[in-house]
Each structure stands twice: as structure tokens, then as C-alpha cells.
mmCIF file of C-alpha atoms and ligand atoms in Angstrom:
data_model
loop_
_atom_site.group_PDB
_atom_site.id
_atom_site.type_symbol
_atom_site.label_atom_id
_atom_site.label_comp_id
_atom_site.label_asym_id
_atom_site.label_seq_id
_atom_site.Cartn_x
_atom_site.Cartn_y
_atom_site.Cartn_z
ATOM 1 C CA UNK J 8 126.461 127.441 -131.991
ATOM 2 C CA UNK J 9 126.599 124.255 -133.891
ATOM 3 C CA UNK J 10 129.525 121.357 -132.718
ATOM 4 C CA UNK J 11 131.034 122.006 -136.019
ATOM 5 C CA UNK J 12 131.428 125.842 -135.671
ATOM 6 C CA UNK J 13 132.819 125.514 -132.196
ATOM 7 C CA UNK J 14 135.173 123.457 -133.103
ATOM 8 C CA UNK J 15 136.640 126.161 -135.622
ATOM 9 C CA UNK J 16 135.934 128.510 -132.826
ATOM 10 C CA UNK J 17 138.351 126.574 -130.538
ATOM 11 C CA UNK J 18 141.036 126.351 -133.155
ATOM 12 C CA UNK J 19 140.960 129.432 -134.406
ATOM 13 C CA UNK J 20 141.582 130.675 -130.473
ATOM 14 C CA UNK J 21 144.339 127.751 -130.415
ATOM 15 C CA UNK J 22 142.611 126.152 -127.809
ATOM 16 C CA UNK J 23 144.221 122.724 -127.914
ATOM 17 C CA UNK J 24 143.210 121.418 -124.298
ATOM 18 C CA UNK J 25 139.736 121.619 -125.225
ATOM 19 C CA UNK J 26 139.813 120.214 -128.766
ATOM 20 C CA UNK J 27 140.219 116.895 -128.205
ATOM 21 C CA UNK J 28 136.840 116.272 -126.015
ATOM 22 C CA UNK J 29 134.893 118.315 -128.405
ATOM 23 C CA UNK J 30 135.610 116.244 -131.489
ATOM 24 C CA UNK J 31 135.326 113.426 -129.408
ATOM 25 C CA UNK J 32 131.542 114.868 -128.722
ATOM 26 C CA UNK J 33 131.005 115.501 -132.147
ATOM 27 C CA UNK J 34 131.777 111.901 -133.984
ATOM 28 C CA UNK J 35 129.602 110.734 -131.045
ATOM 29 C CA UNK J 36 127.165 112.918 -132.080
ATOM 30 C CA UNK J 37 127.416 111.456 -135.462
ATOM 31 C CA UNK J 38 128.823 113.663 -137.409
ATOM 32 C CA UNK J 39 130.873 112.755 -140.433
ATOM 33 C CA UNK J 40 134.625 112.801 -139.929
ATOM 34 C CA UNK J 41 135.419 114.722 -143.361
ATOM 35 C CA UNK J 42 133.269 117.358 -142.011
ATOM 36 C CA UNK J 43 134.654 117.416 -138.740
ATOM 37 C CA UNK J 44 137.905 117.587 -140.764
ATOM 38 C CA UNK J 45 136.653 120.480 -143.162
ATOM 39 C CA UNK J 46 135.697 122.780 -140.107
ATOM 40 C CA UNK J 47 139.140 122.267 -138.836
ATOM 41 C CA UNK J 48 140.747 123.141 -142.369
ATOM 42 C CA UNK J 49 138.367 126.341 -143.018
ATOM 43 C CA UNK J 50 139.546 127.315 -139.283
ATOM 44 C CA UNK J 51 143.016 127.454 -140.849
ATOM 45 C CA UNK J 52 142.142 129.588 -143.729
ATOM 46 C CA UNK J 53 140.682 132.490 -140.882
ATOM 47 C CA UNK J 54 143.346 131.981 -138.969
ATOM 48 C CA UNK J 55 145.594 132.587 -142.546
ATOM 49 C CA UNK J 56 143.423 135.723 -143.154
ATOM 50 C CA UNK J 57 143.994 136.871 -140.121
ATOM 51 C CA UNK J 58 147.786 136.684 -140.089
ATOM 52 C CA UNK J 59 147.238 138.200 -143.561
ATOM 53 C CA UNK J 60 145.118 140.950 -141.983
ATOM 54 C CA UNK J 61 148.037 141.737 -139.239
ATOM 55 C CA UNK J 62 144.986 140.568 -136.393
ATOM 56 C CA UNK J 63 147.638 137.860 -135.382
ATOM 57 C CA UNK J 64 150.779 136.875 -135.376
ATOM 58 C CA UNK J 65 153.179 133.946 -136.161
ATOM 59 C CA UNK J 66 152.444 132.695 -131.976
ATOM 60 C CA UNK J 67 148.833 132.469 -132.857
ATOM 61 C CA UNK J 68 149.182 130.599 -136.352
ATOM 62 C CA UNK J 69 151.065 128.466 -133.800
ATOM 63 C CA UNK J 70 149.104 128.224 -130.973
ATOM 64 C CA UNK J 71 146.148 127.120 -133.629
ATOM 65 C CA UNK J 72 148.282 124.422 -135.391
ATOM 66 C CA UNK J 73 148.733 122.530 -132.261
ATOM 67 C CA UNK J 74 144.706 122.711 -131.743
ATOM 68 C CA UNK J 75 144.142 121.356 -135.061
ATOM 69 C CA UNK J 76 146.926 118.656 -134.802
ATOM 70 C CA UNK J 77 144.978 117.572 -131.563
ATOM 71 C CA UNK J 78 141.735 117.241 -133.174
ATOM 72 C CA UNK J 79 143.214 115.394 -135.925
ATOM 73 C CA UNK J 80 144.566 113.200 -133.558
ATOM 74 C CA UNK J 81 141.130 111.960 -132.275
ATOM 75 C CA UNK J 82 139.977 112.122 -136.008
ATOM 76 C CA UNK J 83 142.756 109.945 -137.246
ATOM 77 C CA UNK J 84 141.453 106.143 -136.333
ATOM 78 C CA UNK J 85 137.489 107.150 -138.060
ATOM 79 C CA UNK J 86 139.286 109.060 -141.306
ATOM 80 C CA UNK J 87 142.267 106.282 -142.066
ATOM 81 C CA UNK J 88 141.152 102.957 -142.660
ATOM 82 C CA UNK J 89 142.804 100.908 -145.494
ATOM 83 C CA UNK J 90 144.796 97.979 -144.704
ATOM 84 C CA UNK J 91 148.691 99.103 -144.772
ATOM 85 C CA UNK J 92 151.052 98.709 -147.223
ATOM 86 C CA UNK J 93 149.461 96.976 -150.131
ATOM 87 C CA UNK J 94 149.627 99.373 -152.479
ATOM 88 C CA UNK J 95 153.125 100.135 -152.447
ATOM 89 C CA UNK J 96 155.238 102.481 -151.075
ATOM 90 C CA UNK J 97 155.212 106.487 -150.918
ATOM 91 C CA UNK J 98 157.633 108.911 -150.221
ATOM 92 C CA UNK J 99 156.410 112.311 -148.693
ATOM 93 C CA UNK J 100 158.049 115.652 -147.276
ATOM 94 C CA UNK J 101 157.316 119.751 -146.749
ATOM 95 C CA UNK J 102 160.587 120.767 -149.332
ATOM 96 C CA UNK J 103 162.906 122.897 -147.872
ATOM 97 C CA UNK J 104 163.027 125.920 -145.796
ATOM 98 C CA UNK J 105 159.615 125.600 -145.457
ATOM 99 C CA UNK J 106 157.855 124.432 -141.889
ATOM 100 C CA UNK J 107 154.169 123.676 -142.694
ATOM 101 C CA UNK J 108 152.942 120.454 -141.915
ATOM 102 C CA UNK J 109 149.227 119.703 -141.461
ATOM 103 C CA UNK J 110 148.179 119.810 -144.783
ATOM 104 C CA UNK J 111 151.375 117.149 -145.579
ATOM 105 C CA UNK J 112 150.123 115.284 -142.767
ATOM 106 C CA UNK J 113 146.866 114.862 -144.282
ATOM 107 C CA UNK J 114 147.445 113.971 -147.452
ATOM 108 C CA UNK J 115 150.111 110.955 -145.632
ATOM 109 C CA UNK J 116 147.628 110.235 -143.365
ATOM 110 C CA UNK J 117 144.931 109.747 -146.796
ATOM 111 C CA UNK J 118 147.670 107.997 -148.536
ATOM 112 C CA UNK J 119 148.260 105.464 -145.794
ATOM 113 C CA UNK J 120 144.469 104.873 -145.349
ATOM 114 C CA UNK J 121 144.423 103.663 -149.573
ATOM 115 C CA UNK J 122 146.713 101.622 -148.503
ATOM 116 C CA UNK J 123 149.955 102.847 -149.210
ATOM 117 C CA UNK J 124 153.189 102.054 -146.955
ATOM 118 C CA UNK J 125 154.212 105.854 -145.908
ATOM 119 C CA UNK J 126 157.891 107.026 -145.035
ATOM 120 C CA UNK J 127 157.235 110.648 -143.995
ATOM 121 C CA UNK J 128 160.329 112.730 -144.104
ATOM 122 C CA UNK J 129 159.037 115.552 -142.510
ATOM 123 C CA UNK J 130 159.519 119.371 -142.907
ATOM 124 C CA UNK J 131 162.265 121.393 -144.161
ATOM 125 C CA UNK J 132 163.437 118.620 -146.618
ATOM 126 C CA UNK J 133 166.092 118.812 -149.226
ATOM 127 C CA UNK J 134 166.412 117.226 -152.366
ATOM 128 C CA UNK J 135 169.368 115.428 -151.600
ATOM 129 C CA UNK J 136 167.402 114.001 -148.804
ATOM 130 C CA UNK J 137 164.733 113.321 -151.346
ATOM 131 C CA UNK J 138 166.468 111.561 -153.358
ATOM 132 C CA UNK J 139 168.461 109.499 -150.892
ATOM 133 C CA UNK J 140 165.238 108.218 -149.686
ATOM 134 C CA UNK J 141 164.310 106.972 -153.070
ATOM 135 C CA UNK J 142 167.607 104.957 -153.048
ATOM 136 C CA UNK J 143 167.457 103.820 -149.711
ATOM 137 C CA UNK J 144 163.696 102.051 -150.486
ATOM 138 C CA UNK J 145 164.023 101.417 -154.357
ATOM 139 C CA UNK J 146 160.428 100.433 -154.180
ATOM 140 C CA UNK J 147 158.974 103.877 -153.831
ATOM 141 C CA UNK J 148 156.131 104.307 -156.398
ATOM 142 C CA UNK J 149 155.252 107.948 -155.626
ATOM 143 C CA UNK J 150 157.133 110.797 -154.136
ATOM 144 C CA UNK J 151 155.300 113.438 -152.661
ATOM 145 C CA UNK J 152 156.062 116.983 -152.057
ATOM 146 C CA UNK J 153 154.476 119.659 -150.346
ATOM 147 C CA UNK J 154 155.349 123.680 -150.259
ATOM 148 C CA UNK J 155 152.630 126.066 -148.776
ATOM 149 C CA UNK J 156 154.645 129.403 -149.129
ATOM 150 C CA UNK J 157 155.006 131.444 -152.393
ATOM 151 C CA UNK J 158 158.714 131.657 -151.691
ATOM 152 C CA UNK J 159 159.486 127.919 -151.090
ATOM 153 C CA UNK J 160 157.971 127.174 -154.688
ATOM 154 C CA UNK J 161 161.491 127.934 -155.852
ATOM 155 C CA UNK J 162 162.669 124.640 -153.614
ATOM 156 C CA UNK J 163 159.809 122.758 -155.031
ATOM 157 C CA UNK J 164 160.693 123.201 -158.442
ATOM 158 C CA UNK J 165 164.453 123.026 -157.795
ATOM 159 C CA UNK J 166 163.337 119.412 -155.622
ATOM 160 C CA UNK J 167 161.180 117.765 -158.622
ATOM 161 C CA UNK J 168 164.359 119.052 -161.412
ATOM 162 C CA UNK J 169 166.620 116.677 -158.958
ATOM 163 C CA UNK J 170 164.316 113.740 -159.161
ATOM 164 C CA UNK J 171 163.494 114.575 -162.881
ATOM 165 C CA UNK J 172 167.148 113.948 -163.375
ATOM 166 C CA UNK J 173 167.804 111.099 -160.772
ATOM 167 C CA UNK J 174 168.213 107.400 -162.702
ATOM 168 C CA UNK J 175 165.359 106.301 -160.759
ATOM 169 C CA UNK J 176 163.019 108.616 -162.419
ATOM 170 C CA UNK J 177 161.202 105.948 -164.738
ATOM 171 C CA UNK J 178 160.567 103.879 -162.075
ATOM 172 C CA UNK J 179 158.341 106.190 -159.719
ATOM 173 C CA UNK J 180 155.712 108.711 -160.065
ATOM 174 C CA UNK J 181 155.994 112.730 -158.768
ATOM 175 C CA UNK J 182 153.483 114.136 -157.127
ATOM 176 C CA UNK J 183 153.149 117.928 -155.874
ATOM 177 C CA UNK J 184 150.893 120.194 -153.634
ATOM 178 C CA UNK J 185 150.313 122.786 -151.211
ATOM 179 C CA UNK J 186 148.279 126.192 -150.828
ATOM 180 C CA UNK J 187 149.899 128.357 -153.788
ATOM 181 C CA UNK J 188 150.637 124.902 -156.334
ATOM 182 C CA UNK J 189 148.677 124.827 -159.095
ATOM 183 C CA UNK J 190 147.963 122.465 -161.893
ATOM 184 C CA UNK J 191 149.981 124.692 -164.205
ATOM 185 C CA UNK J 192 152.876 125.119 -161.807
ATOM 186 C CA UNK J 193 152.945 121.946 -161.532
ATOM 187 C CA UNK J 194 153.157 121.177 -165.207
ATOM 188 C CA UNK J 195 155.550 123.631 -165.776
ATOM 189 C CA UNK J 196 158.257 121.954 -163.375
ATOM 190 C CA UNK J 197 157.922 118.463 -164.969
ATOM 191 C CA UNK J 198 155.410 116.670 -161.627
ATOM 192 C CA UNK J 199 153.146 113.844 -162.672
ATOM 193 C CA UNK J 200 150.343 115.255 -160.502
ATOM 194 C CA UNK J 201 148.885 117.637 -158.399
ATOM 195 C CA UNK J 202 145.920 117.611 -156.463
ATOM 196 C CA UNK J 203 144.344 120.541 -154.612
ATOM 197 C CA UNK J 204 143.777 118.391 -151.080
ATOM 198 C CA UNK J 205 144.261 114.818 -149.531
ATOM 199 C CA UNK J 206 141.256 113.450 -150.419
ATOM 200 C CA UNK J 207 141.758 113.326 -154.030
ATOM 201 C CA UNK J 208 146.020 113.122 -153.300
ATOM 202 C CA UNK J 209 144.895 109.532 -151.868
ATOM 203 C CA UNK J 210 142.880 108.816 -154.803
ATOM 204 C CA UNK J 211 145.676 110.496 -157.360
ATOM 205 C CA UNK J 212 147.873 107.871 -155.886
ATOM 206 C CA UNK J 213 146.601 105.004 -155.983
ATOM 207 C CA UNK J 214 145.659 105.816 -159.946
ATOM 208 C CA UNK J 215 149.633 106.248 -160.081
ATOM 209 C CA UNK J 216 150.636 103.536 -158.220
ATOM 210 C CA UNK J 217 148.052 101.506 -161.155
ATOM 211 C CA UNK J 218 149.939 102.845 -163.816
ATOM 212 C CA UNK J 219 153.539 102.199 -162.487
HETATM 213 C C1 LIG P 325 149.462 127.160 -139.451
HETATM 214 C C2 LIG P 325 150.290 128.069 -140.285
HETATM 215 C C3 LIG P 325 151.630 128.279 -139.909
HETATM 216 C C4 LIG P 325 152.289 127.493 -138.777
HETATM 217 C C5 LIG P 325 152.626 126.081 -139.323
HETATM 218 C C6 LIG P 325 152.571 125.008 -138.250
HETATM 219 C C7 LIG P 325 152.607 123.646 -138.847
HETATM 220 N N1 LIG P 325 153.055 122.718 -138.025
HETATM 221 O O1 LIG P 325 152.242 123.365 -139.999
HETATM 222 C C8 LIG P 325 153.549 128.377 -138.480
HETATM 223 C C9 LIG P 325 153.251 129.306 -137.342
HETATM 224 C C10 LIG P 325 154.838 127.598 -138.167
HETATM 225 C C11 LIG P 325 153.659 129.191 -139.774
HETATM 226 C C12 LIG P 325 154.809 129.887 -140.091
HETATM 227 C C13 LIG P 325 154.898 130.730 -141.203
HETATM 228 N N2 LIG P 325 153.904 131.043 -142.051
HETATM 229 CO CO1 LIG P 325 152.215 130.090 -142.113
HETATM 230 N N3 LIG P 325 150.455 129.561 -142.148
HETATM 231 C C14 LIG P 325 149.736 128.732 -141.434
HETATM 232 C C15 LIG P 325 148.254 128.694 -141.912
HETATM 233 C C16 LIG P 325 147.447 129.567 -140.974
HETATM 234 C C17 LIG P 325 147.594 127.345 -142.007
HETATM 235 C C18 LIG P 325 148.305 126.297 -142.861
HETATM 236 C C19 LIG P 325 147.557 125.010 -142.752
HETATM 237 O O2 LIG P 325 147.909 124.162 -141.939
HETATM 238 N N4 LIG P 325 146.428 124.864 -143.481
HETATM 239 C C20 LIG P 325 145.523 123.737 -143.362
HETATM 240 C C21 LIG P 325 145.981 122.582 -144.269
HETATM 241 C C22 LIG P 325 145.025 121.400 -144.133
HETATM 242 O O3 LIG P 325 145.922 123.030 -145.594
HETATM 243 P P1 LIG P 325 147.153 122.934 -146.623
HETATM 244 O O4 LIG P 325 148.427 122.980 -145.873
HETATM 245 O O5 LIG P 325 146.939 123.883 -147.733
HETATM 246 O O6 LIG P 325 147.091 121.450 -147.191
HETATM 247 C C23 LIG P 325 146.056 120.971 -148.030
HETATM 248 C C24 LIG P 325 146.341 121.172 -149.533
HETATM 249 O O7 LIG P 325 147.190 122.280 -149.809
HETATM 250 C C25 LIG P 325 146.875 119.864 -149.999
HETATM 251 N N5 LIG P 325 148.320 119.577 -149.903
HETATM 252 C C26 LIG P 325 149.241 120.026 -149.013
HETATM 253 N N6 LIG P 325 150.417 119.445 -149.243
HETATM 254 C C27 LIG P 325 150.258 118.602 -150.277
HETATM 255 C C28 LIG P 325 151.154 117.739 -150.929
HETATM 256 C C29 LIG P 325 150.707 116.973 -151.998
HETATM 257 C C30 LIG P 325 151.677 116.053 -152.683
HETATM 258 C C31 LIG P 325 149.369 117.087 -152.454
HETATM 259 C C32 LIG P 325 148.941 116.308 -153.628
HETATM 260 C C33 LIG P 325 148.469 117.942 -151.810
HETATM 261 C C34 LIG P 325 148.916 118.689 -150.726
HETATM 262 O O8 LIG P 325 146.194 118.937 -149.189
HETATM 263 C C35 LIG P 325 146.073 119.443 -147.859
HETATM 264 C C36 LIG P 325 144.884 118.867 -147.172
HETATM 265 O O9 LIG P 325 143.682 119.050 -147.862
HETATM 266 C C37 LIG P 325 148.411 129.313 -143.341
HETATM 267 C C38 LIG P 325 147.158 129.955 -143.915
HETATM 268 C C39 LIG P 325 146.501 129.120 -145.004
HETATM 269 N N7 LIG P 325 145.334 129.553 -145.390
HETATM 270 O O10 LIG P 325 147.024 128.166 -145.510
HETATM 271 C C40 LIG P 325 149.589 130.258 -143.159
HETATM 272 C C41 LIG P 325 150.482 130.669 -144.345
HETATM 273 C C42 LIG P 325 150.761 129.480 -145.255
HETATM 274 N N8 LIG P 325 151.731 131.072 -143.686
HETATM 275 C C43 LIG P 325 152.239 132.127 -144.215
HETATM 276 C C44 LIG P 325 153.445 132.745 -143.779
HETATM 277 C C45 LIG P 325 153.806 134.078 -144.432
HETATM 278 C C46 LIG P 325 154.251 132.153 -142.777
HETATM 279 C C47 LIG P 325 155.611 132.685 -142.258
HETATM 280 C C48 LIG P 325 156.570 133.207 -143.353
HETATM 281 C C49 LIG P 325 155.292 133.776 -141.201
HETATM 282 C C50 LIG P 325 156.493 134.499 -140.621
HETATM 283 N N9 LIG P 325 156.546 135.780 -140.860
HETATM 284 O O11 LIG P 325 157.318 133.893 -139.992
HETATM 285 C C51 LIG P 325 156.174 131.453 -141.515
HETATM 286 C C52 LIG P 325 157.069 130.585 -142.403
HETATM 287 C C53 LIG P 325 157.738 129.480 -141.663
HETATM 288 C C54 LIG P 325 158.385 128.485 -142.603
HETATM 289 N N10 LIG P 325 159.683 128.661 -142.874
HETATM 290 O O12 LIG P 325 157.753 127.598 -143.086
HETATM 291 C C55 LIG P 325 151.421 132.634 -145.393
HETATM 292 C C56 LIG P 325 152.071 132.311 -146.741
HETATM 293 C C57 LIG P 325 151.948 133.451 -147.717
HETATM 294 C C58 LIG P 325 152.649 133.178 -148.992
HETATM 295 N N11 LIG P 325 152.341 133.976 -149.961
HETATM 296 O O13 LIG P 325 153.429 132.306 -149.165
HETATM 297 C C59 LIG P 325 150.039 131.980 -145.139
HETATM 298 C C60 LIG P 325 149.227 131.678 -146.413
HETATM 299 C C61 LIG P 325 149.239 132.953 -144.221
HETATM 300 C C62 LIG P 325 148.814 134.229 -144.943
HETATM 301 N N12 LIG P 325 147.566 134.296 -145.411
HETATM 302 O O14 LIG P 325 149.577 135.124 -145.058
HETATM 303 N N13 LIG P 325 152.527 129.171 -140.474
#
């Protein structure tokens, strides 16, 4: 078995003690952190089937969440690299009643490394929280959103309608993203952008940030 494919192996099994040292093994190794990276996110789309498939439950999604987190962990210092700050500030949060956080923690971590100054306001977010975080740093350039469940789409929309219709609004960019978003969800609530994963969120951003 390749480094790569035990690494999905171990967190798709959740093993989080062991993560760590194998990533460790494989930059030394020399492979390339995106791929490293990759294997961990196509681990999460088995372990998603899965669930889907009734071979596991939410305690397993779980279990394999805090093995990826790990490995990211390690992964973090050789992915993130741009010098913080510089390109202005970004807003970012999982929208309400909704608990997923890797992939948001990606695309912040991304962000960050472009050189963005990050205020993450983690998971389960409301709008009002949203939007009092765009008054309490009138600086923001971009806020970012992130849903990953079909029925937290509604808070989504509902989130991007209150900064659509904050004073502010002119003065900073919307992004959106997630598993189920779409381009022409995305569109249809009023977001500037949507990208499909962090790399090109990073990249999105800092071609907002431009045109600000
Ligand atoms: C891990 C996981 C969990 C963990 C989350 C732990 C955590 N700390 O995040 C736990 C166990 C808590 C969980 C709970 C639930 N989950 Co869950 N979960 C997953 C799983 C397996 C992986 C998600 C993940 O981390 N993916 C890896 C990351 C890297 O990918 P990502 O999040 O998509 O992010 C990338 C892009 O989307 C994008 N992106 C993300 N955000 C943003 C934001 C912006 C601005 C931009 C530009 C881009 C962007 O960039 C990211 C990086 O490339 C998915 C399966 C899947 N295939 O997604 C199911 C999944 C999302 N869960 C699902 C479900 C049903 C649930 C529960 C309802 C289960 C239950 N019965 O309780 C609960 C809901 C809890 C809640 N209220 O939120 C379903 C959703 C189905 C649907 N139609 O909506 C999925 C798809 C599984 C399935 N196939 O059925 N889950």
C-alpha cells in the first residue's frame, strides 16, 4: 500500500493517534502536501458514502474528522505560507445550524496563506453574528460562508439576503461554498463568488480583495 492510500486508510478507520506520524513520514518522503491533502479529502467522501450507505454512523463520521483534523495539523506549516495580513481582512463561518468544519477550515487556512488577515467565526453561525462581525472590523473585504448540508442552504441564502441588505454591502465582497453550493445557487441568492474548494477560494479572494 502506497503512504498516500494509508493515510486514507487511517482516516477513514478514524485513526487519529496514528495520523500524525504517518503524514509526518510522508512529506519526509517527499510527497507533495496538496496530495497529502487530497488523500485526506477523498477519505472524507468514503467515509460520506458510507454514512450514505448506512455502513456507519454519525460516531464514525466523527471519529474520522478528528483523524483528518490531526493530519491537517502536521500539514498546516508546508500548505500555508503567505506573509499575514497584507491583503486585507476576511470574514469566515459554517452558517447556522450546521456543524461541519474541515472544509471551512481549509479554505481559512488557504485564505490566510494569500495573505489575508482571517477572523474565523466558527460553526453554527448566524447572520446577526455575521453581520456584527462586519461592523465590529469595518475593514473586512470578503465574507465567507460555508454550508455542507442540503438543509442548511436555506440559512445560507437567508445569511447572504442579511448582508445583501446590510449598509456595508458596497464595501465588501460575498463569497459562498460547501459540498451541495453551486455556481447557480450561488447566483441565485445574490454571492459574489463561489468556488468548488480552497485552493481556488484563496485565489477567488485575493481577485476580490483586487477589485474592492
Ligand atoms: C465529517 C462529516 C461530519 C462530521 C463533521 C465534523 C466536523 N468537525 O466538520 C459530523 C459527524 C459532525 C457530521 C454530522 C452530520 N452530518 Co456530516 N458529513 C461529514 C463528511 C463525511 C465529511 C465532510 C468533510 O469534512 N469533507 C471534507 C472537506 C474538505 O470537504 P468540504 O467540507 O466539502 O469542503 C471543501 C469544499 O466544499 C469547499 N468549501 C467548503 N466551505 C467553503 C466555503 C467557501 C466560502 C468556499 C469558497 C469553499 C468552501 O472547500 C473545501 C476544501 O476543498 C460528509 C461527506 C462528504 N462527502 O462531504 C458528511 C455529510 C456532509 N454529512 C451529512 C449528514 C446527513 C450529517 C448529519 C445530518 C448526520 C446526522 N444524522 O446527524 C449531521 C449534521 C450535523 C450538523 N448539524 O451539522 C451528509 C449531508 C447530506 C445532505 N444532503 O445534506 C453528508 C454529505 C454525508 C452523506 N453522504 O450523507 N458530519
Amino acid at each position: 500500500m502506497s503512504k498516500l492510500q494509508e493515510i486514507a486508510d487511517v482516516v477513514i478507520n478514524g485513526k487519529a493517534k496514528l495520523i500524525g506520524g504517518l503524514v509526518q513520514e510522508a512529506l519526509d518522503e517527499g510527497n507533495d502536501p496538496s496530495a497529502i491533502l487530497n488523500s485526506m479529502i477523498d477519505a472524507m467522501g468514503v467515509v460520506g458514502e458510507r454514512f450514505k450507505n448506512n455502513e456507519i454512523f454519525v460516531p464514525e463520521m466523527l471519529v474520522a474528522a478528528r483523524a483528518m483534523k490531526k493530519g491537517v495539523e502536521v500539514l498546516k506549516p508546508h500548505l500555508a505560507s503567505g506573509s499575514a495580513g497584507a491583503a486585507g481582512k476576511v470574514i469566515i463561518g459554517t452558517v447556522a445550524g450546521d456543524l461541519h468544519d474541515i472544509g471551512k477550515n481549509l479554505v481559512a487556512m488557504m485564505i490566510e496563506s494569500a495573505g489575508f488577515e482571517v477572523i474565523d467565526l466558527g460553526v453554527d453561525v448566524s447572520s446577526d453574528k455575521f453581520i456584527e462581525a462586519v461592523r465590529s472590523n469595518p475593514d473586512t473585504k470578503i465574507v465567507a460562508c460555508s454550508a455542507l448540508l442540503t438543509t442548511t442552504m436555506p440559512a445560507l441564502r437567508d445569511t447572504v439576503a442579511a448582508l445583501n441588505a446590510a449598509d456595508f454591502r458596497s464595501k465588501i465582497k460575498v463569497m459562498v461554498g460547501g459540498a451541495p453550493i453551486t455556481q447557480e445557487f450561488a447566483d441565485e441568492i445574490g454571492a459574489d463568488a463561489y468556488t468548488p474548494d480552497a485552493a481556488s477560494a484563496a485565489a477567488k479572494a485575493k481577485e476580490l480583495a483586487a477589485a474592492c
